[in-house]
Short mmCIF file of C-alpha atoms in Angstrom, two decimals:
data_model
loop_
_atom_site.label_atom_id
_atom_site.label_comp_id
_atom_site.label_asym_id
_atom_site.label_seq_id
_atom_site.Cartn_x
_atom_site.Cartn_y
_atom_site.Cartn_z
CA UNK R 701 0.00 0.00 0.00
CA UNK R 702 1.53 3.53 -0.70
CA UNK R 703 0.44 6.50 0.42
CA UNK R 704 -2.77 7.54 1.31
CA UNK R 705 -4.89 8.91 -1.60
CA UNK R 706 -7.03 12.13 -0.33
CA UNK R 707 -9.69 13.46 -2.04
CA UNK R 708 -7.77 14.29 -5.13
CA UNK R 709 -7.22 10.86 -6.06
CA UNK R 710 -11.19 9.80 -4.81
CA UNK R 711 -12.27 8.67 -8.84
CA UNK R 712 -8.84 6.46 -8.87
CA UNK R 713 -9.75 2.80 -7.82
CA UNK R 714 -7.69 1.68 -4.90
CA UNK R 715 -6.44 -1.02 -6.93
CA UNK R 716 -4.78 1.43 -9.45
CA UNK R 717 -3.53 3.72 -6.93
CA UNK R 718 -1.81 1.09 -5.05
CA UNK R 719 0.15 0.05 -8.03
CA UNK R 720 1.21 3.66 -9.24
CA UNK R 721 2.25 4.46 -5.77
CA UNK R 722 4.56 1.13 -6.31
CA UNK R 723 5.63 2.51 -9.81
CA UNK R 724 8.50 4.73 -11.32
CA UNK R 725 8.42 5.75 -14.90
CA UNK R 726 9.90 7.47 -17.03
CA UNK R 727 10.01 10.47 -19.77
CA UNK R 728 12.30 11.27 -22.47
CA UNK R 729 12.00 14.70 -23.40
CA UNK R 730 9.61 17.65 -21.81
CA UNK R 731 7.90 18.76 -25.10
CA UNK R 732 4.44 18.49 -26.25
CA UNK R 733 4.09 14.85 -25.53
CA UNK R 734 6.27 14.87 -22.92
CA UNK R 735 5.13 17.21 -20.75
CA UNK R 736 1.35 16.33 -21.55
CA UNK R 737 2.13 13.00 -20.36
CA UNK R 738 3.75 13.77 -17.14
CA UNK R 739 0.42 15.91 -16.35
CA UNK R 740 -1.99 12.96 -16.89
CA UNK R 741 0.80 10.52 -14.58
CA UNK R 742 0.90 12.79 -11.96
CA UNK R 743 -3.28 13.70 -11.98
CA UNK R 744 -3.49 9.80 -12.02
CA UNK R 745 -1.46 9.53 -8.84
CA UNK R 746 1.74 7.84 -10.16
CA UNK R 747 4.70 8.11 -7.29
CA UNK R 748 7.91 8.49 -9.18
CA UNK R 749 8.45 10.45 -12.50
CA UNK R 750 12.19 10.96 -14.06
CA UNK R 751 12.20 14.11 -16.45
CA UNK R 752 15.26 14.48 -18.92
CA UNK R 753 15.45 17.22 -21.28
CA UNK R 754 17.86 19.53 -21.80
CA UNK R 755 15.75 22.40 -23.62
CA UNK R 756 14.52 25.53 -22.54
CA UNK R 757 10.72 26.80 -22.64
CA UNK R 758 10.06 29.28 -25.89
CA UNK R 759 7.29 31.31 -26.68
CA UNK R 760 6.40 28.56 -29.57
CA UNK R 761 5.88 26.20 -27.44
CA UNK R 762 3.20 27.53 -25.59
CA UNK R 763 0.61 26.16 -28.06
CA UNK R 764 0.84 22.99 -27.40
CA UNK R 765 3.13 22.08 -23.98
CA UNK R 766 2.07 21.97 -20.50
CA UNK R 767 3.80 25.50 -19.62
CA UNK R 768 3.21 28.91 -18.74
CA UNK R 769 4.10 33.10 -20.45
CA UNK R 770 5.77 33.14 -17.10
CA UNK R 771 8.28 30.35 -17.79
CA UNK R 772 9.77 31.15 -20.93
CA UNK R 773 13.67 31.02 -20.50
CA UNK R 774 13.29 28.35 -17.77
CA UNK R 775 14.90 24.76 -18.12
CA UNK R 776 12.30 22.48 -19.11
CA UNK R 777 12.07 20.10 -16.57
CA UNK R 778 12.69 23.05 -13.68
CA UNK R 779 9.10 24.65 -14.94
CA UNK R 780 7.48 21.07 -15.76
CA UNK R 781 8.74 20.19 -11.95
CA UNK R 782 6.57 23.14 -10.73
CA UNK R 783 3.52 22.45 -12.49
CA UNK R 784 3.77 19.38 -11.46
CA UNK R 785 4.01 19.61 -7.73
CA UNK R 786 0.95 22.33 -7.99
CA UNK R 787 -0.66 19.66 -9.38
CA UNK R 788 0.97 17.08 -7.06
CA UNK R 789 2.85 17.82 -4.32
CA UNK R 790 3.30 14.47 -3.39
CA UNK R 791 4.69 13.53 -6.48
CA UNK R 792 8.62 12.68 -6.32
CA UNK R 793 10.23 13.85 -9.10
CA UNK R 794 13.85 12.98 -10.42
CA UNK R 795 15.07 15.98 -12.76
CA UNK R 796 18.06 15.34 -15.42
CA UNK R 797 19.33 18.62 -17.98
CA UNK R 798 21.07 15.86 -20.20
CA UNK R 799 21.10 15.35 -24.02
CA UNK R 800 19.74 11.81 -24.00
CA UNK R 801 21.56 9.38 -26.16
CA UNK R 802 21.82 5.67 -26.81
CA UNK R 803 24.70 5.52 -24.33
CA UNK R 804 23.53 7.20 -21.42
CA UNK R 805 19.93 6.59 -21.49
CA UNK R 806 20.34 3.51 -19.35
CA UNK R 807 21.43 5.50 -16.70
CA UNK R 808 19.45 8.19 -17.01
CA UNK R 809 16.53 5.90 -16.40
CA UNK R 810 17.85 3.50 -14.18
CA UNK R 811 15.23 1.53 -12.19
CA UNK R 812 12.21 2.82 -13.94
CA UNK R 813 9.83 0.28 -15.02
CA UNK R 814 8.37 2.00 -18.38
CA UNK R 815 10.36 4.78 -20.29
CA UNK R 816 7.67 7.34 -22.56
CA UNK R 817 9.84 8.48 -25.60
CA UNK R 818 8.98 11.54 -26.27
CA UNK R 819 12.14 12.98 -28.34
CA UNK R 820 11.96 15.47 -31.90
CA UNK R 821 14.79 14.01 -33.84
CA UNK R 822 14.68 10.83 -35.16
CA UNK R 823 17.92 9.83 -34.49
CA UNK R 824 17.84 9.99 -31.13
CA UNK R 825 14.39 7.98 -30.76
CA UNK R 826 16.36 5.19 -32.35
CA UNK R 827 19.17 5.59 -30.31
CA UNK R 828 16.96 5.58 -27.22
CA UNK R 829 14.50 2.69 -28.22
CA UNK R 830 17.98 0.67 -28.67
CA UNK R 831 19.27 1.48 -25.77
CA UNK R 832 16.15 0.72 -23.71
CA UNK R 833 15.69 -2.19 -25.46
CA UNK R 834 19.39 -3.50 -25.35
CA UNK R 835 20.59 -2.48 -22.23
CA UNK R 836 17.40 -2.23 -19.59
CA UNK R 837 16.13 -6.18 -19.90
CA UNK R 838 13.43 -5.32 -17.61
CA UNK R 839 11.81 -2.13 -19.05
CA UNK R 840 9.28 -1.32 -21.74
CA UNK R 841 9.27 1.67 -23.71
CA UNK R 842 6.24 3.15 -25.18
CA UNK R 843 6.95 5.91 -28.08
CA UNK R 844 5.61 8.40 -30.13
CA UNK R 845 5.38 8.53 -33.57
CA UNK R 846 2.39 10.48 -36.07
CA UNK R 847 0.52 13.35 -34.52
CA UNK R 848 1.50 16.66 -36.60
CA UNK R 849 -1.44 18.89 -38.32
CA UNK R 850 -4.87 18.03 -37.44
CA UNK R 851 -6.42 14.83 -39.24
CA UNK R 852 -8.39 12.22 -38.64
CA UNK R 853 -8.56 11.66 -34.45
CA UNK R 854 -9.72 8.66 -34.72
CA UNK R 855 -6.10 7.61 -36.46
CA UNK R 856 -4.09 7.96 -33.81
CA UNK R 857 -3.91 4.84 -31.87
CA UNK R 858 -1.70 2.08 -29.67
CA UNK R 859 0.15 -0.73 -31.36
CA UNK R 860 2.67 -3.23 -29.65
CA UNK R 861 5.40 -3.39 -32.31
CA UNK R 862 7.86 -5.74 -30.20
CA UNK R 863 7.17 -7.38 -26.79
CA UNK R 864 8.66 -4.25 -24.81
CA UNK R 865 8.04 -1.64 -27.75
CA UNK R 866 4.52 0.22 -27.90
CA UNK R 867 3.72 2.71 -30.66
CA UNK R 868 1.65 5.76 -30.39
CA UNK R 869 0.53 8.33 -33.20
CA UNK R 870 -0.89 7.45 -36.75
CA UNK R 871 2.99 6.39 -38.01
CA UNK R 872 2.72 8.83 -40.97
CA UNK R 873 1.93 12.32 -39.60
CA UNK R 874 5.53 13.34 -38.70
CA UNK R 875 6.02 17.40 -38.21
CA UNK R 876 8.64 17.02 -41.04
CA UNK R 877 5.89 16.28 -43.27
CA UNK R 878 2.85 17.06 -42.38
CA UNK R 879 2.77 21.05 -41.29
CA UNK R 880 1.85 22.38 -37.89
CA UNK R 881 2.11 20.67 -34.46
CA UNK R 882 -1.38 21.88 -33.15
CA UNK R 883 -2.52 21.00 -28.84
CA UNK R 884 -5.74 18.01 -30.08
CA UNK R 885 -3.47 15.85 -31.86
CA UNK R 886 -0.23 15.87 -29.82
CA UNK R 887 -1.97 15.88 -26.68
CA UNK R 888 -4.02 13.04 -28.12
CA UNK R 889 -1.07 11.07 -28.80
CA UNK R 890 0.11 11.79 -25.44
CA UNK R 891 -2.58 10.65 -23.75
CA UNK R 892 -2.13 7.17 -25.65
CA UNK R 893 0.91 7.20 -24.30
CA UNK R 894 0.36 8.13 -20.65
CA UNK R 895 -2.92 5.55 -20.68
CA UNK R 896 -0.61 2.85 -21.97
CA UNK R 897 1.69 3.42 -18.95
CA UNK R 898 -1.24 3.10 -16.60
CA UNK R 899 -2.13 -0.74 -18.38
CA UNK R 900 1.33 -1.90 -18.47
CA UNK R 901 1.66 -1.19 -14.77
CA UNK R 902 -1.88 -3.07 -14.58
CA UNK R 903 -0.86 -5.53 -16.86
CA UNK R 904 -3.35 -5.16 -18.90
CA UNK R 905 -1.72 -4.59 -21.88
#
C-alpha cells in the first residue's frame, strides 16, 4: 500500500492507486508529448516520475506544452517540476538537464519500469529505443510517432510493435511532413501514451 490517496485521487480505484504508488516511470523529453504525459501521470497519482530534457521553454511552445508566459527562459524540466508539484505535491520527481543518447539513457533511467519516448529528432528515438531495449532487460518503452497537423482523431492509436516496444501516433503524420504541431493531436497522442503506462503497470496490456 503507498500512500494515502485524499480526495484528489477519490475517482482512482484503490487497486490502481496502489500500483502507481509502487511505480516509477519514465520520460524522455519535456515537449508536447512529454510534458502532456507527465500531467496525466501525476493527476493519475503515479509516485515516481524521471524528467530528462535539456531544452529551454520558448514562446512557440506555448501552443501545445504543458507550460506557462511566465516560464519562458526556464529549463524544461525546472518549470514542468513546478507544475507538477501544484498539481501534485506528493509527487517525487527525479530531474536530469542531459542530451539523452543511446549511451547514457540507461542511466538516465535506471530503475524505472516503463520509459515514454517523447524525443523530436529521429535519431535519437532510435538511439533511445535501442538502448532501452538492449541495455534495460526489464523495461518497456512506449513511443511516439504520427501526430503533426490536425487529421483524422480517430487515427491515432496504440500498437505493440515488439514485446517491450509500444507505438503511439498514426505512423505517418511526422512534423517534417505534415505542417503544424497543433494542442488536439499531440496531446491526443500523449494521452495514448500516458494511458498505456497506466495498463502496463496493470498488466493489462
Amino acid at each position: 500500500m503507498g500512500a494515502e490517496k485524499g480526495e484528489m485521487f477519490a475517482r482512482v480505484p484503490d487497486k490502481v492507486y496502489d500500483r502507481l504508488q509502487k511505480s516509477r516511470v519514465g520520460i524522455a523529453g519535456a515537449g508536447g508529448l512529454g510534458s502532456n504525459i507527465a500531467v496525466m501521470l501525476a493527476r493519475t497519482g503515479i509516485s515516481s516520475l524521471v524528467l530528462v530534457d535539456f531544452d529551454k521553454v520558448e514562446e512557440s511552445n506555448l501552443n501545445r506544452q504543458q507550460y506557462t508566459l511566465d516560464q519562458i527562459g526556464l529549463d524544461k524540466v525546472e518549470a514542468l517540476a513546478t507544475n507538477l508539484k501544484k498539481i501534485n505535491p506528493g509527487i517525487t520527481l527525479t530531474l536530469s538537464r542531459e542530451k539523452i543518447t543511446e549511451e547514457n539513457c540507461h542511466i538516465l533511467f535506471k530503475d524505472c519500469q516503463i520509459v515514454c519516448e517523447a524525443l523530436d529528432a529521429a535519431d535519437q528515438k532510435a538511439g533511445l529505443i535501442n538502448g532501452i531495449l538492449t541495455k534495460c532487460p526489464g523495461t518497456k518503452i512506449i513511443s511516439g510517432s504520427g501526430m503533426a497537423g490536425y487529421g483524422d482523431a480517430n487515427e491515432i492509436r496504440t500498437v505493440k510493435k515488439m514485446s517491450r516496444l509500444y507505438l503511439c501516433g498514426d505512423e505517418k503524420s511526422d512534423f517534417e511532413k505534415v505542417e503544424g504541431m497543433l494542442a488536439p493531436r499531440v496531446t491526443l497522442c500523449a494521452a495514448h501514451q500516458a494511458n498505456q503506462v497506466i495498463r502496463l503497470l496493470m498488466e493489462e496490456a
